mmCIF file of C-alpha atoms and ligand atoms in Angstrom:
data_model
loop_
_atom_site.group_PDB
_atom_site.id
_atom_site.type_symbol
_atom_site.label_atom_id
_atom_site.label_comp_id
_atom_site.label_asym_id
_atom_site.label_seq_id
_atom_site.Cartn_x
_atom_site.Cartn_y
_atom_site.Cartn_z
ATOM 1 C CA UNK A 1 0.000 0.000 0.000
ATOM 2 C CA UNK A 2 1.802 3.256 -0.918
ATOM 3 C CA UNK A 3 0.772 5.237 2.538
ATOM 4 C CA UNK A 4 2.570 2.520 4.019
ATOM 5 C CA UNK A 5 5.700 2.885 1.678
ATOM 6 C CA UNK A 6 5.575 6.512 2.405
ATOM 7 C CA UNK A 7 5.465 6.290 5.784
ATOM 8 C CA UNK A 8 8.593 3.633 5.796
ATOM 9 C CA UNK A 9 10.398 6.429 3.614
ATOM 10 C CA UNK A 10 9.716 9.012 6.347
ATOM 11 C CA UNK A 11 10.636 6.657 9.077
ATOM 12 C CA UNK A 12 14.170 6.137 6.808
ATOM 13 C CA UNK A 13 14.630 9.749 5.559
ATOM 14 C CA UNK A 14 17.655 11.906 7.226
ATOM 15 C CA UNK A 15 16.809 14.409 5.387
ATOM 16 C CA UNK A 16 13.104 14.938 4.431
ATOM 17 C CA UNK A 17 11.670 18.320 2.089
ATOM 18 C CA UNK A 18 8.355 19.321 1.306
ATOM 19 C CA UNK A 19 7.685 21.574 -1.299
ATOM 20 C CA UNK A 20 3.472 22.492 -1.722
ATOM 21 C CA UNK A 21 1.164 24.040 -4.294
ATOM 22 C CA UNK A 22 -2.235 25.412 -4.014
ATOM 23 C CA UNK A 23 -3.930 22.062 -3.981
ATOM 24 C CA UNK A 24 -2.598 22.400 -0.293
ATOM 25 C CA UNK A 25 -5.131 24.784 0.602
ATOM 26 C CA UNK A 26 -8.107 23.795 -1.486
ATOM 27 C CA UNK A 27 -9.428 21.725 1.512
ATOM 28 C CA UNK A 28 -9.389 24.778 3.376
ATOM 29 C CA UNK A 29 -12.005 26.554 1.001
ATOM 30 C CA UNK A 30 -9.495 28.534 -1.162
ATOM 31 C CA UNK A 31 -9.496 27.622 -5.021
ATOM 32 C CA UNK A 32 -6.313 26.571 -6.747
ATOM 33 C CA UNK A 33 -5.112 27.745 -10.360
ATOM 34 C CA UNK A 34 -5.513 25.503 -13.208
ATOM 35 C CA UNK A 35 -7.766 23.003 -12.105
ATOM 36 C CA UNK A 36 -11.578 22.984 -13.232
ATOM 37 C CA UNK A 37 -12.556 25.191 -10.098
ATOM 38 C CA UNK A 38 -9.514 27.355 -10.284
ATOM 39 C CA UNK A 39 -8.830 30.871 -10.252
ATOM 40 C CA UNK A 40 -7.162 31.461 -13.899
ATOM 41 C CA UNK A 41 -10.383 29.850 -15.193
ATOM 42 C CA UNK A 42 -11.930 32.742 -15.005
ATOM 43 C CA UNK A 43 -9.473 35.023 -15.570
ATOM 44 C CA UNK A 44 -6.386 35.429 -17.608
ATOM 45 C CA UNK A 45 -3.515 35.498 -14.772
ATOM 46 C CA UNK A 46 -1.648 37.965 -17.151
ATOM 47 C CA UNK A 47 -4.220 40.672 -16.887
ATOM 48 C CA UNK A 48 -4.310 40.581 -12.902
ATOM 49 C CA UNK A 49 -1.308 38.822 -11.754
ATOM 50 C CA UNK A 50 1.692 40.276 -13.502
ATOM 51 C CA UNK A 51 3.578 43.296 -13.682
ATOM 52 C CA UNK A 52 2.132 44.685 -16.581
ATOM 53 C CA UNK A 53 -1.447 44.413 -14.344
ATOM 54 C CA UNK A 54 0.475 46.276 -11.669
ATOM 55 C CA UNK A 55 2.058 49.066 -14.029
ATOM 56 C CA UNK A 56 -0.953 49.552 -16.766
ATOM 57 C CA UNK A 57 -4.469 48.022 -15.211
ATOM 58 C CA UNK A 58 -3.709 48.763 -11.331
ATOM 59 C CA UNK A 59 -7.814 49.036 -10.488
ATOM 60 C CA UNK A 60 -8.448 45.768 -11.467
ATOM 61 C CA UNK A 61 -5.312 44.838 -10.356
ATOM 62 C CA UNK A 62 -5.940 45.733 -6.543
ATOM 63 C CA UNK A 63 -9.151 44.514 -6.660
ATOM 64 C CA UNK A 64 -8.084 41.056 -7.516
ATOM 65 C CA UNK A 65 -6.035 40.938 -4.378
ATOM 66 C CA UNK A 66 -8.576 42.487 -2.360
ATOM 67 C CA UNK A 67 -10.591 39.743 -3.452
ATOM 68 C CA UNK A 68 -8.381 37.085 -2.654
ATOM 69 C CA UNK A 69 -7.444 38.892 0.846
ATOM 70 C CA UNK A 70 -10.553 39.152 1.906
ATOM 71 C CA UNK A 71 -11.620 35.177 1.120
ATOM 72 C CA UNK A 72 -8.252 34.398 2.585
ATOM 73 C CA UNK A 73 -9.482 36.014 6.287
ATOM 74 C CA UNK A 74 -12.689 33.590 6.167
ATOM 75 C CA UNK A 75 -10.696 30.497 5.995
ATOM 76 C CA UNK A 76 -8.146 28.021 8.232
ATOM 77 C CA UNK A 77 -5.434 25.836 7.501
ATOM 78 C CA UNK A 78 -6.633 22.353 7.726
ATOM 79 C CA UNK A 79 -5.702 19.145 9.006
ATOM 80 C CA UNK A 80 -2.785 18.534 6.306
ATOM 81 C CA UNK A 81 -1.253 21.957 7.168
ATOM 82 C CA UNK A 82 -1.196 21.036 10.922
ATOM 83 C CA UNK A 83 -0.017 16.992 10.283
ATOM 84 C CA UNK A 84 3.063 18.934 8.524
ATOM 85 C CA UNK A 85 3.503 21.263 11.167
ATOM 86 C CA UNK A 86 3.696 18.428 13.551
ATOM 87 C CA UNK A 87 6.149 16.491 11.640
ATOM 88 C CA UNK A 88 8.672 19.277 11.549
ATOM 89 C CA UNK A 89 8.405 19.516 15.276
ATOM 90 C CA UNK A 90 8.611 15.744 15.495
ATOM 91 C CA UNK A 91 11.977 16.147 13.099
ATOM 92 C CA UNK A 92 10.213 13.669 10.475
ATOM 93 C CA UNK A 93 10.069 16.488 7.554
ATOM 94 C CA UNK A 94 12.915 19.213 7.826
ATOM 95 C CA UNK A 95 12.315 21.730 5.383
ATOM 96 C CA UNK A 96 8.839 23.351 4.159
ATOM 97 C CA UNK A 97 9.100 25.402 0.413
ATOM 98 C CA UNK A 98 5.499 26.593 -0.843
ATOM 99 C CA UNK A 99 4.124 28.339 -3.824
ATOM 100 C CA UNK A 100 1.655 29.488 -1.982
ATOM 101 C CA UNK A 101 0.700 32.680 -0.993
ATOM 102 C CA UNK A 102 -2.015 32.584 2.015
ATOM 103 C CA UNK A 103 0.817 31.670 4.771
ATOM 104 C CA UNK A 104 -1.305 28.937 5.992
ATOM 105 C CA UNK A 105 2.063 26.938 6.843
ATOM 106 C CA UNK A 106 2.554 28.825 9.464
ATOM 107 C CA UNK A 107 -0.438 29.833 10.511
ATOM 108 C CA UNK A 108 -0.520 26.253 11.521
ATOM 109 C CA UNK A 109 2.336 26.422 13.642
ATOM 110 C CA UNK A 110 5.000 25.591 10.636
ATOM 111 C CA UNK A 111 8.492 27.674 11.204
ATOM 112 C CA UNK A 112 11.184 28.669 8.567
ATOM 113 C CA UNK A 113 8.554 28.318 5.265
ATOM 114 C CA UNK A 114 10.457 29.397 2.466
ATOM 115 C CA UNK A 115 7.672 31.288 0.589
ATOM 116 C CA UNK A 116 9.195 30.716 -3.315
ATOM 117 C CA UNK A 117 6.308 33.239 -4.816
ATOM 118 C CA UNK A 118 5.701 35.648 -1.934
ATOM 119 C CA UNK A 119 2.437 36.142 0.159
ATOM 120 C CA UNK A 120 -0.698 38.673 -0.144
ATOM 121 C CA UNK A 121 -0.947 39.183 3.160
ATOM 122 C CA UNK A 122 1.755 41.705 3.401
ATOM 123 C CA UNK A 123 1.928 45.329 1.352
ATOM 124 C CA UNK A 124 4.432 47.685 0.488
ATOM 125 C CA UNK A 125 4.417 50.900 -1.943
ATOM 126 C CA UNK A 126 5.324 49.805 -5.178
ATOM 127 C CA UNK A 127 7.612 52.870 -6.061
ATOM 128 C CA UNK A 128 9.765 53.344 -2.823
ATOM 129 C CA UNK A 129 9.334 50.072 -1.379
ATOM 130 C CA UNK A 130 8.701 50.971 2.494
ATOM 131 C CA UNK A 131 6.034 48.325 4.123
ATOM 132 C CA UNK A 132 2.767 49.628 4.709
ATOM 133 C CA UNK A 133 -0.921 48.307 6.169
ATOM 134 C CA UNK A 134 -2.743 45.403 4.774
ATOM 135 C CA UNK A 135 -5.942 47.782 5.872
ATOM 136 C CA UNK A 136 -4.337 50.959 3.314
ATOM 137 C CA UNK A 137 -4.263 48.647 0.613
ATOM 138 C CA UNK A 138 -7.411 46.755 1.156
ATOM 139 C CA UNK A 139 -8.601 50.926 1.371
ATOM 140 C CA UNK A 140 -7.441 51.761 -1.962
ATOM 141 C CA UNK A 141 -4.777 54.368 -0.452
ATOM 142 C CA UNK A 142 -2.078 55.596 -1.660
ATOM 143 C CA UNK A 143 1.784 55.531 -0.236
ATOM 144 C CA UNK A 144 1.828 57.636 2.622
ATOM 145 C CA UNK A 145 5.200 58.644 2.075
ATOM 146 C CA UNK A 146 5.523 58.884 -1.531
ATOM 147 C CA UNK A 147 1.914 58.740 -3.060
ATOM 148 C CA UNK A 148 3.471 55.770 -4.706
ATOM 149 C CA UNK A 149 0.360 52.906 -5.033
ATOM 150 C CA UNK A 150 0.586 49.509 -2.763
ATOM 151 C CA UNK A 151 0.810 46.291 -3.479
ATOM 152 C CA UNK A 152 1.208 42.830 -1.759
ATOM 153 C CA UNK A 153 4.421 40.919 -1.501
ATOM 154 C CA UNK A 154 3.667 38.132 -4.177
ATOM 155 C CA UNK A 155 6.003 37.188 -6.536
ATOM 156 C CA UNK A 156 3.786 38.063 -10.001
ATOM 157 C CA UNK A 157 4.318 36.753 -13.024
ATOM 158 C CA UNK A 158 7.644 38.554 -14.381
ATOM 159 C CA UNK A 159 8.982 39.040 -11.885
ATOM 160 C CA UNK A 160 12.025 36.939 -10.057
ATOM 161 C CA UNK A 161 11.629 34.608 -7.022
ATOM 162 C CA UNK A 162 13.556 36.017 -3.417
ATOM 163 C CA UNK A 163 16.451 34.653 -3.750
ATOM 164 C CA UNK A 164 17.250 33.638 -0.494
ATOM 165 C CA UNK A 165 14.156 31.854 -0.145
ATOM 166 C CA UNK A 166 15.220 30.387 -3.929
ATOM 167 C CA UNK A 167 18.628 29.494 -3.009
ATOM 168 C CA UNK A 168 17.649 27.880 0.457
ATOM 169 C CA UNK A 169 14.666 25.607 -1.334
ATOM 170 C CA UNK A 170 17.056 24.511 -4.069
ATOM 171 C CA UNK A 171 20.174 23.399 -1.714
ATOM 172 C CA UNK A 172 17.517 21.773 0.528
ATOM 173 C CA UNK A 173 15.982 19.603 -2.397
ATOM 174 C CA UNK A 174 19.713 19.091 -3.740
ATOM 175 C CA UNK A 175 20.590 17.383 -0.081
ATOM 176 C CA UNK A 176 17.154 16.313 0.176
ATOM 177 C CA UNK A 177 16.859 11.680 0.516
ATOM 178 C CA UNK A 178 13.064 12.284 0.429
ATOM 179 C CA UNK A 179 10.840 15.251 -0.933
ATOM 180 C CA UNK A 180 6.929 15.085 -1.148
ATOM 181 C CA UNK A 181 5.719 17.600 -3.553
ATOM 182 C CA UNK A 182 1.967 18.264 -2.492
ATOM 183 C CA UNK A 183 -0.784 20.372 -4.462
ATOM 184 C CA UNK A 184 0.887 21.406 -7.193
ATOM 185 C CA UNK A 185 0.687 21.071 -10.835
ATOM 186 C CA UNK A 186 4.218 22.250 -11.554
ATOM 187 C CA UNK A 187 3.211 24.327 -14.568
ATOM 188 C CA UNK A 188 5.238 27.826 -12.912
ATOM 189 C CA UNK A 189 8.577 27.890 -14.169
ATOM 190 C CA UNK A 190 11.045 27.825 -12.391
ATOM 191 C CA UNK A 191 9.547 26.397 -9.227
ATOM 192 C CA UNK A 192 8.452 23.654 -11.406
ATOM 193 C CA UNK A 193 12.651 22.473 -12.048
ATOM 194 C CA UNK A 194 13.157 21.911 -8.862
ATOM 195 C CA UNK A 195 11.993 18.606 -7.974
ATOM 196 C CA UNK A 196 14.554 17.357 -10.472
ATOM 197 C CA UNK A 197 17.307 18.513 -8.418
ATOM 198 C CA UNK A 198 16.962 15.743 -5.847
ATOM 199 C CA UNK A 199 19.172 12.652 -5.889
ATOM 200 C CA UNK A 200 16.587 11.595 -3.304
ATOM 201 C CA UNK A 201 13.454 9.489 -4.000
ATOM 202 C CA UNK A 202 10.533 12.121 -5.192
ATOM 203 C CA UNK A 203 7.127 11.578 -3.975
ATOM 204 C CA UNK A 204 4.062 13.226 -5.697
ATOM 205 C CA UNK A 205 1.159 13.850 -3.699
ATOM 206 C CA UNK A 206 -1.618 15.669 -5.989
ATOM 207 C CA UNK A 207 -5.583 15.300 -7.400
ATOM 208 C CA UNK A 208 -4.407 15.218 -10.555
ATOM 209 C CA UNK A 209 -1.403 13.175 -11.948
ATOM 210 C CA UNK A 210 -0.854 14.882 -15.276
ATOM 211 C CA UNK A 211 2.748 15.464 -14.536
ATOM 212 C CA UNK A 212 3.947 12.475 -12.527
ATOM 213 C CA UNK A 213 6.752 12.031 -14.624
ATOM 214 C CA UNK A 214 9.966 11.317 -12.333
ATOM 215 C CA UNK A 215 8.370 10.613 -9.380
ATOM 216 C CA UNK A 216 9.430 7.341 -7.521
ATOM 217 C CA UNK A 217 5.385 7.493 -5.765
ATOM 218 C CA UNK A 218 2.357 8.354 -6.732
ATOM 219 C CA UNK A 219 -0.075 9.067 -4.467
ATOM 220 C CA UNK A 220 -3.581 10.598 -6.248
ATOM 221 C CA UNK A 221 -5.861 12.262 -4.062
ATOM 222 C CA UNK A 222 -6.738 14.695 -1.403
ATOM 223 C CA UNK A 223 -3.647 16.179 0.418
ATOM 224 C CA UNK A 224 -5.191 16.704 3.850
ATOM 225 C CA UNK A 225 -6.682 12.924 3.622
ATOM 226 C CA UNK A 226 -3.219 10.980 2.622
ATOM 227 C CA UNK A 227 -1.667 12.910 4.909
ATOM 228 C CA UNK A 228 -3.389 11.780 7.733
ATOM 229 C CA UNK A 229 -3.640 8.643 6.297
ATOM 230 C CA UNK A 230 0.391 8.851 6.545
ATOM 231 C CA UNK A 231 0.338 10.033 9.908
ATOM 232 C CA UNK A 232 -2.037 7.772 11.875
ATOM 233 C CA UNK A 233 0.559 4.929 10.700
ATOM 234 C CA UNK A 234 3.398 7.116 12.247
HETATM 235 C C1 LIG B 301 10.296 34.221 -13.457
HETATM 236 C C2 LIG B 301 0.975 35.350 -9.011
HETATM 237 C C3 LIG B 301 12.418 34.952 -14.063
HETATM 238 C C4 LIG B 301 0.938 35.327 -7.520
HETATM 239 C C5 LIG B 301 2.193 33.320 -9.476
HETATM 240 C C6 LIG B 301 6.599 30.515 -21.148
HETATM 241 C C7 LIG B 301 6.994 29.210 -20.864
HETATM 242 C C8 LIG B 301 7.527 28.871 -19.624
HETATM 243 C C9 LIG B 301 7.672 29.832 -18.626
HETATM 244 C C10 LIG B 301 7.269 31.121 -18.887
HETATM 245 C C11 LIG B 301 6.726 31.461 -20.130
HETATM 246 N N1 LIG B 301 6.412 32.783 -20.092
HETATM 247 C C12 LIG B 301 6.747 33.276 -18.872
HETATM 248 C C13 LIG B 301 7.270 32.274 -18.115
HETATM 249 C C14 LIG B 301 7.752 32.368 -16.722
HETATM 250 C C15 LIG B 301 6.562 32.356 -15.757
HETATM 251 C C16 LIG B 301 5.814 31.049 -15.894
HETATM 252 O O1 LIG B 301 6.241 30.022 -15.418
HETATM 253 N N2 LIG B 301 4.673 31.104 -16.579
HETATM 254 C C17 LIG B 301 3.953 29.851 -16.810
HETATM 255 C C18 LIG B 301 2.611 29.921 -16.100
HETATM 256 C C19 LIG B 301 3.823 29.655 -18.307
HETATM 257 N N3 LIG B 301 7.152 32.427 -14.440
HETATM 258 C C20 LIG B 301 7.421 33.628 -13.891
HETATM 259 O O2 LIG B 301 7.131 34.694 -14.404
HETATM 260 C C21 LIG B 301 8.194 33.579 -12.566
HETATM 261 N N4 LIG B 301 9.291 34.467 -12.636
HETATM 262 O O3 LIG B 301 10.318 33.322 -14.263
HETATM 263 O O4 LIG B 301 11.301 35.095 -13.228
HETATM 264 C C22 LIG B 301 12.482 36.172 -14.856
HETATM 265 C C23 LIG B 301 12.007 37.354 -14.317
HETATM 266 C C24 LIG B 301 12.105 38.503 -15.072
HETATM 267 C C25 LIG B 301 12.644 38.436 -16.343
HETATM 268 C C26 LIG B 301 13.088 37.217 -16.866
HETATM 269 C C27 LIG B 301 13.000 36.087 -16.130
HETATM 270 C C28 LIG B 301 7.314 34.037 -11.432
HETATM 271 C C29 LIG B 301 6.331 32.987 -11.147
HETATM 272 C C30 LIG B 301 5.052 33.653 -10.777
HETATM 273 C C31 LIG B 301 4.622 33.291 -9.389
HETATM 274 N N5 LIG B 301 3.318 33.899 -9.171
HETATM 275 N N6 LIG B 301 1.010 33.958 -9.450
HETATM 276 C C32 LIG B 301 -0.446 34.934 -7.048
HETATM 277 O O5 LIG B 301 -1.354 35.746 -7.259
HETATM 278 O O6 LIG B 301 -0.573 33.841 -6.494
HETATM 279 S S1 LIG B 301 2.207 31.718 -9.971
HETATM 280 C C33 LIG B 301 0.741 30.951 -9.529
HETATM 281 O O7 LIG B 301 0.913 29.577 -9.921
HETATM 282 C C34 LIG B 301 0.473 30.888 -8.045
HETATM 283 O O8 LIG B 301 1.144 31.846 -7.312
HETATM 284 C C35 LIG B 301 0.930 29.493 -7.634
HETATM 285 O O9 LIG B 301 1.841 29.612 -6.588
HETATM 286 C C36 LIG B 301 1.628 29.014 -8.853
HETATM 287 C C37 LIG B 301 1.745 27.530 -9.005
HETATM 288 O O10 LIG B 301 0.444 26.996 -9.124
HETATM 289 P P1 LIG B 301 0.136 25.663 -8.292
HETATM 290 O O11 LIG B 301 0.425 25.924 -6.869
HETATM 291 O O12 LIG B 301 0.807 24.504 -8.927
HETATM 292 O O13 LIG B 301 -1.431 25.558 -8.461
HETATM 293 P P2 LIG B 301 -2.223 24.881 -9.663
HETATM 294 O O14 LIG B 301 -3.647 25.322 -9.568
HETATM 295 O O15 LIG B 301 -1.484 25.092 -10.940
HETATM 296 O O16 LIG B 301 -2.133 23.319 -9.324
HETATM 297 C C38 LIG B 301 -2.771 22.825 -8.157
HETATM 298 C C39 LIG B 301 -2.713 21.312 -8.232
HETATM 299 O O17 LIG B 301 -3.234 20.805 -7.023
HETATM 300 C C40 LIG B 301 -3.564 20.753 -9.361
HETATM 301 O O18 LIG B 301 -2.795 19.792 -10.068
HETATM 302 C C41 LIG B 301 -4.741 20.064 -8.638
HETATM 303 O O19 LIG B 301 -5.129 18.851 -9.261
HETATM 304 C C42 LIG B 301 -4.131 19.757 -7.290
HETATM 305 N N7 LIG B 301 -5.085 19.764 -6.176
HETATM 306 C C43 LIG B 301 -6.170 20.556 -6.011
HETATM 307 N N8 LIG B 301 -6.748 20.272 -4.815
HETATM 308 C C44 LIG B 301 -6.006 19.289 -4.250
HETATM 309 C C45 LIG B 301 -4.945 18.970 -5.105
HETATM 310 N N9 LIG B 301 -4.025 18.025 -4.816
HETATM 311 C C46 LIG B 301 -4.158 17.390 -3.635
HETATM 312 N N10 LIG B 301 -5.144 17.648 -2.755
HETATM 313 C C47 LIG B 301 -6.084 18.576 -3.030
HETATM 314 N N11 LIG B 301 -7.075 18.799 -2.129
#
């Protein structure tokens, strides 16, 4: 049964990475991207979530954020984010890379995330870069400094990862025996190269299975319920 070989690996792993996508938080009521119920099929990502949104259509920019803010503050991480929360504690999993944007890793008690595309739930001015309120943004104000308009701290589309948080992920998943990448459909360059950079056994926890290619386990189906499936056997 491949919980059971999964949970062996953990058990055998020195060195244990997970790397997560927004299928990590569908369970907790926010949609993903590019599956049937996701957010770019309704709307083309380059016309909200890029720089030229930011620069050239900033309304509808902001208000796609505000959207996405606002959902964000009616939901919870679920079980899955607190089962991987746990396991770092426990020293099972070591190292925790996400996509994704809502912090939800450590709003479940996760520490060190490295957050590869950024998070929305953090603003600064656009043109001279200070941090300002989640509320001025969510407000439609301006830079309080500078005038300059706000935005959140996501990585868009364009733009280049942090590279700290770049450069720790990929030495991680280069020294990495074991990484479990959960939720994601690895379409994002170049967040989607790194599972190749492991000479460690690659484990691919998602709904869909489109891209399994490489991956020494399968495991198709919800994230929150394989990972407790993982973890009552722990
Ligand atoms: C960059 C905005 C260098 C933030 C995001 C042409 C070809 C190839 C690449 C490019 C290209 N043109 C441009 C590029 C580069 C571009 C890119 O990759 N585009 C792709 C889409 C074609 N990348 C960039 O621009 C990156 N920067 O390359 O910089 C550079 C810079 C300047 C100049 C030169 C070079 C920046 C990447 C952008 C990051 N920002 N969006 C936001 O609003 O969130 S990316 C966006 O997709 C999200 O942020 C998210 O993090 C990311 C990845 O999506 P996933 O997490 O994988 O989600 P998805 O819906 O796709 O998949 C979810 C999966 O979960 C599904 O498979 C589903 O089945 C599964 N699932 C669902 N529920 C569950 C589940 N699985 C398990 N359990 C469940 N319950």
């Amino acid at each position: 049964m491949s919980v059971e070989l999964l949970k062996d690996w953990l058990l055998a792993s020195k060195k244990t990475v997970v790397l997560t996508g927004a299928g990590m938080s569908t369970e907790s009521g926010i949609p993903d991207f590019r599956s049937a119920s996701g957010l770019w099929r309704g709307v083309d990502p380059r016309t909200v979530a890029s720089v030229e949104a930011l620069e050239g259509n900033y309304e509808l920019f902001r208000s796609f954020y505000q959207q996405r803010i606002e959902a964000l503050e009616q939901c919870v991480p679920h079980k899955g984010y607190e089962i991987l929360a746990a396991w770092q504690k426990r020293g099972i999993i070591s190292f925790i890379a996400t996509q994704n944007v809502d912090r939800f890793h450590e709003a479940a008690g996760a520490v060190n995330v490295q957050e590869l595309h950024g998070n929305i739930t953090t603003i600064r001015c656009r043109d001279c870069n200070r941090p300002r309120e989640l509320a001025a943004f969510l407000a439609g104000d301006v830079c309080l400094d500078c005038g300059g308009k706000l935005r959140p701290n996501v990585v868009l589309f364009g733009e280049m990862l942090p590279n700290e948080a770049w450069q720790k992920s990929l030495q991680a998943i280069e020294q990495a025996d074991l990484v479990l990448v959960i939720g994601t459909s690895l379409e994002v360059y170049p967040v989607n190269q790194l599972p190749a950079m492991t000479q460690g056994k690659l484990v691919y926890i998602n709904l869909e299975t489109a891209n399994e290619r490489g991956f020494d386990l399968v495991l198709q189906g919800r994230a929150g319920e394989i990972l407790a499936q993982v973890d009552s056997l722990l």
